Short mmCIF file of C-alpha atoms in Angstrom, two decimals:
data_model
loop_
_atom_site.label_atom_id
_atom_site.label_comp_id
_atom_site.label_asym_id
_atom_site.label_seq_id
_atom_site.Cartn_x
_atom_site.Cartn_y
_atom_site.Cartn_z
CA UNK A 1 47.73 76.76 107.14
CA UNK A 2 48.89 80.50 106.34
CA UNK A 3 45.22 80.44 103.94
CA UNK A 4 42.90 79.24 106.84
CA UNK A 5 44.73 81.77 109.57
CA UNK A 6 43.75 84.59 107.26
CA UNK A 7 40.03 83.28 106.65
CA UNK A 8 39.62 83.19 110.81
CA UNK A 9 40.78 86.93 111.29
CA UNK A 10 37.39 88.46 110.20
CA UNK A 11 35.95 86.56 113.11
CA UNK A 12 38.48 87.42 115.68
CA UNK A 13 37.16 89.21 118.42
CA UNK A 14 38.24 92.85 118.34
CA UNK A 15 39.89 92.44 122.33
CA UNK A 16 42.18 89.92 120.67
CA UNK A 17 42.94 91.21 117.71
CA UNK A 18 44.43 94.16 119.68
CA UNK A 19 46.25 91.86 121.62
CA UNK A 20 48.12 90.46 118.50
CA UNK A 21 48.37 92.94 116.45
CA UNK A 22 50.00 95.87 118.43
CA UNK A 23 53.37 97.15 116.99
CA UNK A 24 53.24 94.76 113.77
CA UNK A 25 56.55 95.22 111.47
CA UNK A 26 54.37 97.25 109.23
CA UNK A 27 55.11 100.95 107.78
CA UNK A 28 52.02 102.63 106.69
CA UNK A 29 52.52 105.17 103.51
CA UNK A 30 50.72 107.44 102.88
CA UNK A 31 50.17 109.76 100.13
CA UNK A 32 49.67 113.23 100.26
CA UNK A 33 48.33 116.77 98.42
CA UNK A 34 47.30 119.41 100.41
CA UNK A 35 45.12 116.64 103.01
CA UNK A 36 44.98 118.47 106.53
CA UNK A 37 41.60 117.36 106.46
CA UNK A 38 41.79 113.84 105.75
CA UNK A 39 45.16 113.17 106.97
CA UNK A 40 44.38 112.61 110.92
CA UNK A 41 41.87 109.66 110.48
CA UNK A 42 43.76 107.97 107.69
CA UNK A 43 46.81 107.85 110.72
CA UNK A 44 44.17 106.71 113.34
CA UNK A 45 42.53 103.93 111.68
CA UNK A 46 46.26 102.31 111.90
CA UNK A 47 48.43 104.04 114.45
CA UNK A 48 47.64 101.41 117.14
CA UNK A 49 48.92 98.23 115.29
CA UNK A 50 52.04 99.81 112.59
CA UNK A 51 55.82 100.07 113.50
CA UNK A 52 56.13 103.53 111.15
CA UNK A 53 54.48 105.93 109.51
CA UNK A 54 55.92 107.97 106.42
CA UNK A 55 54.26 110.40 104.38
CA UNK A 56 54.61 111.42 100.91
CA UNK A 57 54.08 114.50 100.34
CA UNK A 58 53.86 116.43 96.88
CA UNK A 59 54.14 120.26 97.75
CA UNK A 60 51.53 121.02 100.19
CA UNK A 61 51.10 124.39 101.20
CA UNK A 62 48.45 123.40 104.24
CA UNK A 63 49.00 121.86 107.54
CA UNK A 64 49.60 118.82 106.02
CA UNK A 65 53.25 118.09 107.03
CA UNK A 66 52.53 119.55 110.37
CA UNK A 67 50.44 117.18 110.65
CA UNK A 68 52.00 114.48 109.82
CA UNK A 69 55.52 115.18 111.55
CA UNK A 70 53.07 115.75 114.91
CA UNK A 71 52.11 112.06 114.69
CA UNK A 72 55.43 110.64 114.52
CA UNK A 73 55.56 110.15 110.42
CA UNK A 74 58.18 110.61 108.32
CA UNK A 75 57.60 113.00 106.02
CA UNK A 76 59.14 112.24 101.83
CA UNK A 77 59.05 115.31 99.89
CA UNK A 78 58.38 114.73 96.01
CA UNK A 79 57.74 117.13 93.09
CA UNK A 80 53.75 117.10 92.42
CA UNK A 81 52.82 115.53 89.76
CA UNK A 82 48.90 115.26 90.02
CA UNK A 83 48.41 111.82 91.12
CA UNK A 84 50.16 109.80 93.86
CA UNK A 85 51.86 107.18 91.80
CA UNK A 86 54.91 108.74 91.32
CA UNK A 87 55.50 108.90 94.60
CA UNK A 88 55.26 105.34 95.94
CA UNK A 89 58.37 103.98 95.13
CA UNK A 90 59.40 106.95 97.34
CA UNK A 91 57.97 105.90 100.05
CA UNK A 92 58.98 102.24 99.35
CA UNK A 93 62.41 103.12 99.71
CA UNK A 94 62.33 104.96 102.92
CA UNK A 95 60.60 102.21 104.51
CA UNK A 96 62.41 100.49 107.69
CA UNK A 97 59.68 97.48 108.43
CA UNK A 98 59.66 94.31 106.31
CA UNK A 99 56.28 95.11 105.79
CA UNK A 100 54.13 98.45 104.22
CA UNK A 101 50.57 98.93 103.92
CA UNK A 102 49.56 101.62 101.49
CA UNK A 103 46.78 104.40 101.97
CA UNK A 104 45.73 107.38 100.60
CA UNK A 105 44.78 109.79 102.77
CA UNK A 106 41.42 109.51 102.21
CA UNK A 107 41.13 106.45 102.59
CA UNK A 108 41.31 104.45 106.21
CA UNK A 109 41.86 100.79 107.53
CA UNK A 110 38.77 98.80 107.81
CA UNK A 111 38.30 96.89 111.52
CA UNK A 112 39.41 93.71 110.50
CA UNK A 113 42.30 95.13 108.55
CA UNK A 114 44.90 94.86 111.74
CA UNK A 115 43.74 91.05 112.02
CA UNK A 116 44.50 89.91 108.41
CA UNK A 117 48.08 91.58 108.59
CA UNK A 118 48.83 90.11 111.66
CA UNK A 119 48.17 86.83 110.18
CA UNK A 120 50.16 87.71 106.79
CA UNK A 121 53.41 89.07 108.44
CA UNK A 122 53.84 85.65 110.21
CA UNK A 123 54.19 83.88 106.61
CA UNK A 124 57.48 83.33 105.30
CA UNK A 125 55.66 82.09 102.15
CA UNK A 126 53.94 85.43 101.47
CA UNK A 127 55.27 88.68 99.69
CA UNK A 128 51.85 90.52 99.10
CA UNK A 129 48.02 90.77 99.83
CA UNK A 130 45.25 92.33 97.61
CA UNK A 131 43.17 93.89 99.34
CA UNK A 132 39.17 94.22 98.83
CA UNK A 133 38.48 98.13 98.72
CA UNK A 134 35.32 99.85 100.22
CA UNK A 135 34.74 102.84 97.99
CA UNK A 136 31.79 105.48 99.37
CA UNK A 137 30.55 107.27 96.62
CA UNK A 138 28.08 109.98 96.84
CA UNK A 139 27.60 109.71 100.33
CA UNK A 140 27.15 105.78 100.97
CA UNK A 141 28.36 102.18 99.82
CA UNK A 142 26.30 98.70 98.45
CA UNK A 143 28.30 95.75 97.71
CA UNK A 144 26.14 95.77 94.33
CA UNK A 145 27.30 98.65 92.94
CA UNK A 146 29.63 97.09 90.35
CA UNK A 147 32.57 98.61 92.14
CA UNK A 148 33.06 95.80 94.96
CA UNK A 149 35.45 94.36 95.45
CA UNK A 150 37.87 96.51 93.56
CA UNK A 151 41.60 94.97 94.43
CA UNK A 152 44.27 96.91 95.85
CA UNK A 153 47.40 95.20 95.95
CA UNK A 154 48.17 97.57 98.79
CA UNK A 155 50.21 95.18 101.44
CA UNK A 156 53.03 94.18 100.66
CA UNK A 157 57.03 93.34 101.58
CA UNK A 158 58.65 96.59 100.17
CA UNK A 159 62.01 95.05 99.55
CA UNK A 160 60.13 93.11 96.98
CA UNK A 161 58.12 95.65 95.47
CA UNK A 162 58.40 98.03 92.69
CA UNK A 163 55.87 100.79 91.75
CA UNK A 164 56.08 102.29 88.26
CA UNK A 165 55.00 106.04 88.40
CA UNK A 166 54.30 106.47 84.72
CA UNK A 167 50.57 106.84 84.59
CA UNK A 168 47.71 106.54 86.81
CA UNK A 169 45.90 104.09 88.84
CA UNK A 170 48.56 101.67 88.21
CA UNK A 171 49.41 99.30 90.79
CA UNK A 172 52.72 97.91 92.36
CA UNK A 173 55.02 95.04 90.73
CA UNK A 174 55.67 92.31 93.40
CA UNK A 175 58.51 89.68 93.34
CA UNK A 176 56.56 86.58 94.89
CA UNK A 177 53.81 84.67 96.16
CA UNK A 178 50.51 87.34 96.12
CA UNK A 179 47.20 85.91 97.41
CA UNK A 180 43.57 87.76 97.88
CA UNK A 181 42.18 88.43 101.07
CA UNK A 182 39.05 87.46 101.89
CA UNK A 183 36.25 89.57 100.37
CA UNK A 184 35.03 91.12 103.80
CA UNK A 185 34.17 94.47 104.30
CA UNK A 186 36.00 94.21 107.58
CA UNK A 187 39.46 93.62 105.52
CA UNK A 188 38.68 96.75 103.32
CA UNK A 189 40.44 99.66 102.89
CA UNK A 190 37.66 102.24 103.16
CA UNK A 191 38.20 104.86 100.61
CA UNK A 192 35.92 107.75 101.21
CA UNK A 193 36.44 109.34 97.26
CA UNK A 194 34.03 111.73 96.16
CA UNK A 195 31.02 113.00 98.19
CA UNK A 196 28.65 114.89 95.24
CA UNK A 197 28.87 113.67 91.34
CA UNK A 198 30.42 117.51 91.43
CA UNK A 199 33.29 116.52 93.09
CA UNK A 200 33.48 113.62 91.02
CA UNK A 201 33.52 115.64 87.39
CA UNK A 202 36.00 118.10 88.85
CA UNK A 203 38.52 115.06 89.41
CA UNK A 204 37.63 113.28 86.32
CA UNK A 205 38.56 116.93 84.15
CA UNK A 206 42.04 116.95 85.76
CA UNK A 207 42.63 112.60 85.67
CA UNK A 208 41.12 112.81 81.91
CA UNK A 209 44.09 115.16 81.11
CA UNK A 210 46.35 112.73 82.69
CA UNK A 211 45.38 109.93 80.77
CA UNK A 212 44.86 111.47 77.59
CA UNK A 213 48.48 113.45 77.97
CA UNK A 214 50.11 109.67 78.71
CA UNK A 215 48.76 108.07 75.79
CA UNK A 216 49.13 111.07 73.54
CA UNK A 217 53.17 110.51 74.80
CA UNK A 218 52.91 106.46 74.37
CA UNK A 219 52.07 107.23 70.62
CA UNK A 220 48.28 106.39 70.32
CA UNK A 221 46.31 108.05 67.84
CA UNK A 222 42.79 108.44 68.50
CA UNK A 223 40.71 106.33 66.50
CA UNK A 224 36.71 106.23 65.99
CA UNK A 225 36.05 102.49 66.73
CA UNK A 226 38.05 102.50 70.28
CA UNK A 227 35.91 106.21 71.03
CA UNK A 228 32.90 104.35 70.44
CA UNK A 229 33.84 100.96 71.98
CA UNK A 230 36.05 101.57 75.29
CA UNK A 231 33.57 103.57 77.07
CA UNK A 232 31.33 100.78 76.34
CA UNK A 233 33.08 98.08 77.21
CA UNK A 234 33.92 99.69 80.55
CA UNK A 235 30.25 100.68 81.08
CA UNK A 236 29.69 97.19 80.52
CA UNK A 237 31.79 95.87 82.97
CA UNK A 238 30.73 97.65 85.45
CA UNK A 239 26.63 97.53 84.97
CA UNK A 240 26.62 94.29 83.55
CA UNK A 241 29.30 91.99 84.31
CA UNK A 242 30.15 93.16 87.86
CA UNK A 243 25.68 93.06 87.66
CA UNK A 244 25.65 96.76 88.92
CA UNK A 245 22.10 97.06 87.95
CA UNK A 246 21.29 95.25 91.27
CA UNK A 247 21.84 98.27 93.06
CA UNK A 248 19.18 100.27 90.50
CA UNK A 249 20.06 103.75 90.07
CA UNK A 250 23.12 103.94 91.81
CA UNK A 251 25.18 100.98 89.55
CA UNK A 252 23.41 102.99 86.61
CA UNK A 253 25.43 106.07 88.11
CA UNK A 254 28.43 104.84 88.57
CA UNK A 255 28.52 102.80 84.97
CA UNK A 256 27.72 105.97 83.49
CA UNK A 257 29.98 107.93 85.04
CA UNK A 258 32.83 105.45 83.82
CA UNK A 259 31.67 105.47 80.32
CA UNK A 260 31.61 109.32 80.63
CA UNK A 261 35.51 109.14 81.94
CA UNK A 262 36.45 107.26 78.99
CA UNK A 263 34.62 108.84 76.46
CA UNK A 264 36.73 112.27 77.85
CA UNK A 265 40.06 110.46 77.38
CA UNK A 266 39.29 109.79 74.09
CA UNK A 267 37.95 112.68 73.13
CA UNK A 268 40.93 114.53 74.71
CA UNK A 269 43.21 112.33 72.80
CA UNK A 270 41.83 113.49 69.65
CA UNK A 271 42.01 117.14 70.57
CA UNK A 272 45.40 117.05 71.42
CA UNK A 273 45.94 115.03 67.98
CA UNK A 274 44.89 118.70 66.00
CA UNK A 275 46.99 120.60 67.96
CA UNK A 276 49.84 119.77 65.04
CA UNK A 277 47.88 120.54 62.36
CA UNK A 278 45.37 123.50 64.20
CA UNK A 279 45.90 126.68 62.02
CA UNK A 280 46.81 129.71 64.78
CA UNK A 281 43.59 132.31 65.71
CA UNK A 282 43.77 134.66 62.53
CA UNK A 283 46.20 132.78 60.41
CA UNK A 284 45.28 132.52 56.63
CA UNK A 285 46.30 129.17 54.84
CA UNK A 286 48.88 129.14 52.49
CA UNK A 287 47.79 129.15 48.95
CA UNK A 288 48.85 126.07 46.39
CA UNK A 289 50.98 127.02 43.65
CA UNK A 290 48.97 127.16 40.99
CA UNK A 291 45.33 126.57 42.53
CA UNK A 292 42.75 129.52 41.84
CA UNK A 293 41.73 132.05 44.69
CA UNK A 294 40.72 130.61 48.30
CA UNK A 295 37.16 130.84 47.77
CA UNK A 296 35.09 133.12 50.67
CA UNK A 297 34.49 130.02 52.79
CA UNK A 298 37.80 128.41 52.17
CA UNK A 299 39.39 128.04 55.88
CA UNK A 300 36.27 128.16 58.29
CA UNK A 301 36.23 125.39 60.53
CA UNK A 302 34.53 122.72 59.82
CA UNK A 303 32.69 119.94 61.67
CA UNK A 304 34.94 116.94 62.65
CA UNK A 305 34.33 113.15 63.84
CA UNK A 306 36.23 112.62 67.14
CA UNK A 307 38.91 109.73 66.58
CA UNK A 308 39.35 110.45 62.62
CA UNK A 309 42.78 110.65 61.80
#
Protein backbone atom coordinates (compact mmCIF):
# COMPACT_ATOMS: atom_id res chain seq x y z
CA UNK A 1 0.00 0.00 0.00
CA UNK A 2 2.79 2.52 1.34
CA UNK A 3 4.66 1.48 -2.49
CA UNK A 4 1.53 2.34 -4.67
CA UNK A 5 0.75 5.78 -2.48
CA UNK A 6 4.23 6.89 -3.44
CA UNK A 7 3.90 5.82 -7.28
CA UNK A 8 0.41 8.12 -7.38
CA UNK A 9 2.14 11.36 -5.96
CA UNK A 10 3.83 12.33 -9.30
CA UNK A 11 0.32 12.53 -10.65
CA UNK A 12 -1.26 14.44 -7.89
CA UNK A 13 -2.54 17.57 -8.89
CA UNK A 14 -0.39 20.42 -7.59
CA UNK A 15 -3.87 22.16 -5.68
CA UNK A 16 -3.88 18.94 -3.68
CA UNK A 17 -0.69 18.27 -3.05
CA UNK A 18 -0.61 21.66 -1.24
CA UNK A 19 -3.47 20.68 0.57
CA UNK A 20 -1.64 17.60 2.11
CA UNK A 21 1.46 18.48 2.37
CA UNK A 22 1.51 21.84 4.32
CA UNK A 23 3.50 21.77 7.66
CA UNK A 24 4.81 18.01 7.14
CA UNK A 25 7.05 16.78 10.30
CA UNK A 26 9.99 17.41 8.10
CA UNK A 27 13.29 19.57 8.97
CA UNK A 28 15.07 20.64 5.92
CA UNK A 29 19.14 20.90 6.36
CA UNK A 30 20.89 22.59 4.66
CA UNK A 31 24.46 23.01 4.07
CA UNK A 32 26.30 25.98 3.81
CA UNK A 33 29.78 28.00 2.57
CA UNK A 34 29.60 31.38 1.87
CA UNK A 35 25.85 30.76 -0.30
CA UNK A 36 23.97 34.26 -0.07
CA UNK A 37 23.32 33.63 -3.50
CA UNK A 38 21.93 30.31 -3.60
CA UNK A 39 20.62 30.12 -0.19
CA UNK A 40 17.02 31.95 -0.72
CA UNK A 41 15.66 29.52 -3.45
CA UNK A 42 17.06 26.38 -1.87
CA UNK A 43 14.56 27.68 1.38
CA UNK A 44 11.70 28.47 -1.14
CA UNK A 45 11.46 25.40 -3.07
CA UNK A 46 10.45 23.84 0.55
CA UNK A 47 9.37 26.48 3.00
CA UNK A 48 5.65 25.90 2.25
CA UNK A 49 5.41 22.12 3.18
CA UNK A 50 8.60 21.62 6.19
CA UNK A 51 8.09 21.98 10.03
CA UNK A 52 11.99 23.49 10.40
CA UNK A 53 14.65 24.70 8.79
CA UNK A 54 18.39 24.51 10.13
CA UNK A 55 21.41 25.53 8.49
CA UNK A 56 24.86 24.39 8.65
CA UNK A 57 27.05 26.66 8.29
CA UNK A 58 30.99 26.33 7.94
CA UNK A 59 32.44 29.94 8.53
CA UNK A 60 30.79 32.18 6.16
CA UNK A 61 31.85 35.57 6.02
CA UNK A 62 28.73 36.70 3.54
CA UNK A 63 25.14 37.23 4.23
CA UNK A 64 24.69 33.82 4.52
CA UNK A 65 23.54 33.43 8.18
CA UNK A 66 21.59 36.58 7.80
CA UNK A 67 19.97 34.98 5.59
CA UNK A 68 19.16 32.15 6.90
CA UNK A 69 18.22 33.36 10.58
CA UNK A 70 15.71 35.94 8.42
CA UNK A 71 13.78 32.87 7.21
CA UNK A 72 13.20 31.30 10.41
CA UNK A 73 16.31 28.58 10.21
CA UNK A 74 18.37 27.53 12.69
CA UNK A 75 21.60 28.27 12.11
CA UNK A 76 24.66 25.15 13.28
CA UNK A 77 28.00 26.60 13.25
CA UNK A 78 30.86 24.01 12.26
CA UNK A 79 34.61 24.41 11.57
CA UNK A 80 35.04 24.39 7.55
CA UNK A 81 36.33 21.70 6.33
CA UNK A 82 35.88 22.00 2.42
CA UNK A 83 33.01 19.83 1.80
CA UNK A 84 29.65 19.53 3.61
CA UNK A 85 29.92 16.06 4.97
CA UNK A 86 31.26 16.78 8.07
CA UNK A 87 28.66 18.69 8.92
CA UNK A 88 25.54 16.55 8.54
CA UNK A 89 25.52 14.67 11.49
CA UNK A 90 25.39 18.25 12.87
CA UNK A 91 22.53 19.04 11.58
CA UNK A 92 21.06 15.55 12.29
CA UNK A 93 21.35 16.14 15.79
CA UNK A 94 19.74 19.47 16.06
CA UNK A 95 16.83 18.26 14.28
CA UNK A 96 13.28 18.45 16.19
CA UNK A 97 10.91 16.65 13.33
CA UNK A 98 10.87 12.86 12.95
CA UNK A 99 11.67 13.54 9.61
CA UNK A 100 14.80 15.62 7.57
CA UNK A 101 15.23 16.18 4.04
CA UNK A 102 18.73 17.13 3.03
CA UNK A 103 19.84 19.95 0.48
CA UNK A 104 22.63 21.73 -0.47
CA UNK A 105 22.17 25.02 -1.10
CA UNK A 106 22.40 24.80 -4.50
CA UNK A 107 20.35 22.52 -4.97
CA UNK A 108 16.24 22.88 -4.66
CA UNK A 109 13.09 20.56 -4.25
CA UNK A 110 11.67 19.37 -7.43
CA UNK A 111 7.52 19.91 -7.75
CA UNK A 112 6.60 16.63 -6.93
CA UNK A 113 9.07 16.43 -4.11
CA UNK A 114 6.35 17.74 -1.31
CA UNK A 115 3.94 14.88 -2.68
CA UNK A 116 6.29 11.85 -2.26
CA UNK A 117 7.17 12.98 1.42
CA UNK A 118 3.83 13.42 2.29
CA UNK A 119 3.18 9.95 1.32
CA UNK A 120 6.52 8.59 3.11
CA UNK A 121 6.01 10.33 6.55
CA UNK A 122 2.63 8.46 6.89
CA UNK A 123 4.61 4.96 6.86
CA UNK A 124 5.46 3.46 10.00
CA UNK A 125 7.31 0.84 7.88
CA UNK A 126 9.71 3.38 6.34
CA UNK A 127 13.05 4.92 7.74
CA UNK A 128 14.49 6.44 4.41
CA UNK A 129 13.94 7.41 0.67
CA UNK A 130 16.59 7.72 -2.15
CA UNK A 131 15.99 10.17 -3.99
CA UNK A 132 16.51 10.53 -7.99
CA UNK A 133 18.79 13.75 -8.42
CA UNK A 134 18.44 16.31 -11.35
CA UNK A 135 21.95 17.58 -11.90
CA UNK A 136 22.24 20.80 -14.56
CA UNK A 137 25.49 20.86 -15.87
CA UNK A 138 26.78 23.45 -18.14
CA UNK A 139 23.73 25.22 -18.39
CA UNK A 140 20.98 22.39 -19.04
CA UNK A 141 19.93 18.66 -18.15
CA UNK A 142 19.04 15.23 -20.54
CA UNK A 143 18.04 12.20 -18.79
CA UNK A 144 20.79 10.52 -21.18
CA UNK A 145 23.59 12.01 -19.94
CA UNK A 146 24.90 9.06 -17.91
CA UNK A 147 24.35 11.02 -14.75
CA UNK A 148 20.44 10.25 -14.25
CA UNK A 149 19.29 9.11 -11.93
CA UNK A 150 22.12 9.60 -9.51
CA UNK A 151 20.61 8.46 -5.83
CA UNK A 152 20.60 10.60 -2.95
CA UNK A 153 19.63 8.95 0.06
CA UNK A 154 18.64 12.42 1.19
CA UNK A 155 15.15 11.74 3.25
CA UNK A 156 15.30 10.21 5.94
CA UNK A 157 14.16 9.66 9.93
CA UNK A 158 17.19 11.39 11.66
CA UNK A 159 16.92 9.46 14.85
CA UNK A 160 17.90 6.60 12.67
CA UNK A 161 20.53 8.04 10.72
CA UNK A 162 24.17 8.41 10.95
CA UNK A 163 26.45 10.40 8.54
CA UNK A 164 30.18 9.66 8.60
CA UNK A 165 32.15 12.92 7.78
CA UNK A 166 35.41 11.28 6.84
CA UNK A 167 35.64 11.87 3.14
CA UNK A 168 33.58 13.13 0.44
CA UNK A 169 30.48 12.43 -1.37
CA UNK A 170 29.70 9.83 1.07
CA UNK A 171 26.25 9.24 1.95
CA UNK A 172 24.24 8.67 5.27
CA UNK A 173 24.02 5.18 7.25
CA UNK A 174 20.30 4.36 7.91
CA UNK A 175 18.93 1.89 10.57
CA UNK A 176 15.85 0.39 8.54
CA UNK A 177 13.67 -0.21 5.76
CA UNK A 178 15.12 2.28 2.65
CA UNK A 179 13.18 2.14 -0.64
CA UNK A 180 13.75 4.27 -4.10
CA UNK A 181 11.46 6.74 -5.20
CA UNK A 182 10.17 6.70 -8.32
CA UNK A 183 12.54 7.84 -11.09
CA UNK A 184 10.55 11.16 -11.94
CA UNK A 185 12.01 14.28 -12.55
CA UNK A 186 9.20 15.73 -10.50
CA UNK A 187 10.66 13.76 -7.25
CA UNK A 188 14.22 15.17 -7.98
CA UNK A 189 16.25 17.17 -6.07
CA UNK A 190 17.43 19.70 -8.65
CA UNK A 191 21.01 20.38 -8.13
CA UNK A 192 22.10 23.32 -10.17
CA UNK A 193 26.27 22.36 -9.84
CA UNK A 194 28.47 23.94 -12.15
CA UNK A 195 27.44 26.41 -14.92
CA UNK A 196 30.88 26.53 -17.37
CA UNK A 197 33.42 23.32 -17.51
CA UNK A 198 35.55 26.39 -15.72
CA UNK A 199 33.69 26.23 -12.81
CA UNK A 200 33.76 22.67 -12.95
CA UNK A 201 37.90 22.29 -13.05
CA UNK A 202 38.15 24.90 -10.32
CA UNK A 203 36.02 22.47 -7.96
CA UNK A 204 37.54 19.36 -9.19
CA UNK A 205 41.42 21.07 -8.18
CA UNK A 206 40.18 21.65 -4.61
CA UNK A 207 37.81 17.96 -4.30
CA UNK A 208 41.01 16.18 -6.07
CA UNK A 209 43.06 17.37 -3.02
CA UNK A 210 40.44 16.05 -0.81
CA UNK A 211 40.42 12.76 -2.10
CA UNK A 212 43.90 12.30 -2.75
CA UNK A 213 44.79 13.80 1.01
CA UNK A 214 42.09 10.95 2.44
CA UNK A 215 43.57 8.12 0.79
CA UNK A 216 47.12 9.30 1.19
CA UNK A 217 45.85 9.16 5.26
CA UNK A 218 43.92 5.61 4.71
CA UNK A 219 47.43 4.22 3.64
CA UNK A 220 47.12 3.72 -0.21
CA UNK A 221 50.05 3.89 -2.24
CA UNK A 222 49.64 4.91 -5.67
CA UNK A 223 50.06 2.26 -8.02
CA UNK A 224 50.33 2.26 -12.04
CA UNK A 225 47.59 -0.34 -12.89
CA UNK A 226 44.71 1.47 -10.64
CA UNK A 227 46.14 5.15 -12.47
CA UNK A 228 45.51 3.57 -15.63
CA UNK A 229 42.34 1.56 -14.81
CA UNK A 230 40.01 3.70 -12.33
CA UNK A 231 39.61 6.58 -14.53
CA UNK A 232 38.58 4.08 -17.00
CA UNK A 233 36.39 2.18 -15.37
CA UNK A 234 34.55 5.30 -14.18
CA UNK A 235 34.59 6.76 -17.74
CA UNK A 236 33.07 3.62 -18.56
CA UNK A 237 30.35 3.71 -16.38
CA UNK A 238 29.28 6.67 -17.13
CA UNK A 239 29.52 6.69 -21.26
CA UNK A 240 28.86 3.22 -21.59
CA UNK A 241 27.00 1.50 -19.01
CA UNK A 242 24.76 4.38 -17.83
CA UNK A 243 24.75 4.60 -22.30
CA UNK A 244 25.80 8.36 -21.99
CA UNK A 245 26.69 8.40 -25.58
CA UNK A 246 22.91 8.84 -26.26
CA UNK A 247 23.14 12.28 -25.39
CA UNK A 248 26.32 12.74 -28.09
CA UNK A 249 28.67 15.29 -27.02
CA UNK A 250 27.41 16.12 -23.84
CA UNK A 251 27.65 12.23 -22.14
CA UNK A 252 31.17 12.40 -23.99
CA UNK A 253 31.72 15.59 -21.67
CA UNK A 254 30.71 14.55 -18.73
CA UNK A 255 32.53 10.85 -19.04
CA UNK A 256 35.53 12.70 -19.73
CA UNK A 257 35.41 14.96 -17.24
CA UNK A 258 35.08 11.98 -14.66
CA UNK A 259 37.95 10.14 -16.07
CA UNK A 260 39.87 13.49 -15.86
CA UNK A 261 38.78 13.70 -11.89
CA UNK A 262 40.18 10.41 -11.29
CA UNK A 263 43.11 10.47 -13.19
CA UNK A 264 43.95 13.87 -10.76
CA UNK A 265 43.39 11.80 -7.61
CA UNK A 266 45.71 9.48 -8.65
CA UNK A 267 48.10 11.46 -9.87
CA UNK A 268 47.91 13.58 -6.67
CA UNK A 269 48.30 10.48 -4.68
CA UNK A 270 51.52 9.80 -6.20
CA UNK A 271 52.83 13.31 -5.73
CA UNK A 272 52.15 13.38 -2.29
CA UNK A 273 53.87 9.74 -2.13
CA UNK A 274 57.55 11.75 -3.09
CA UNK A 275 57.05 14.22 -0.73
CA UNK A 276 59.05 11.63 1.84
CA UNK A 277 61.66 10.95 -0.26
CA UNK A 278 61.75 14.66 -2.43
CA UNK A 279 65.36 16.00 -1.85
CA UNK A 280 64.81 19.95 -0.55
CA UNK A 281 65.44 22.92 -3.52
CA UNK A 282 69.39 23.05 -3.41
CA UNK A 283 70.13 20.09 -1.28
CA UNK A 284 73.09 17.85 -2.49
CA UNK A 285 72.69 13.99 -1.82
CA UNK A 286 74.68 12.40 0.58
CA UNK A 287 77.58 10.54 -0.77
CA UNK A 288 77.98 6.46 -0.09
CA UNK A 289 80.83 5.52 1.89
CA UNK A 290 83.06 4.33 -0.30
CA UNK A 291 81.37 5.06 -3.85
CA UNK A 292 83.55 7.34 -6.27
CA UNK A 293 82.59 11.11 -6.92
CA UNK A 294 78.78 12.04 -7.75
CA UNK A 295 79.26 12.27 -11.31
CA UNK A 296 78.11 15.98 -13.02
CA UNK A 297 74.59 14.67 -13.66
CA UNK A 298 74.27 12.68 -10.52
CA UNK A 299 71.04 14.30 -8.69
CA UNK A 300 69.05 16.05 -11.61
CA UNK A 301 65.63 15.02 -11.67
CA UNK A 302 64.68 12.59 -13.58
CA UNK A 303 61.53 11.51 -15.47
CA UNK A 304 59.09 9.38 -13.35
CA UNK A 305 55.95 6.98 -14.11
CA UNK A 306 52.98 8.21 -12.02
CA UNK A 307 51.87 5.27 -9.58
CA UNK A 308 55.55 3.60 -9.39
CA UNK A 309 56.42 2.98 -6.02
Amino acid sequence: MGTNLIASAVSWPSATILSLVEQLPITLCVSTRNAAADLPDCIESVRSWVSEIVVVDMDSDDETCKIARAAGAKVVSVPPAGWAEPGRQAGIDAATQPWMLVLDADERAGAGLAALAAACVVRDDLAGMWLPRQNFQFGWWTPSSGIWPDWQLRLFRPDLTTWPGHRTHVGPQVAGHVERAPTHPDNAIVHHSFPTISAWVASANRYTDIEADHLQRSGRRPRLLRALVVPLMRFGDLYLRNRGYRSGRYGLTVAMLSFCYWTLVELKLWERSLSATRLPVGSVPQQRHGSSAISAGAGAPSSSVPGAP
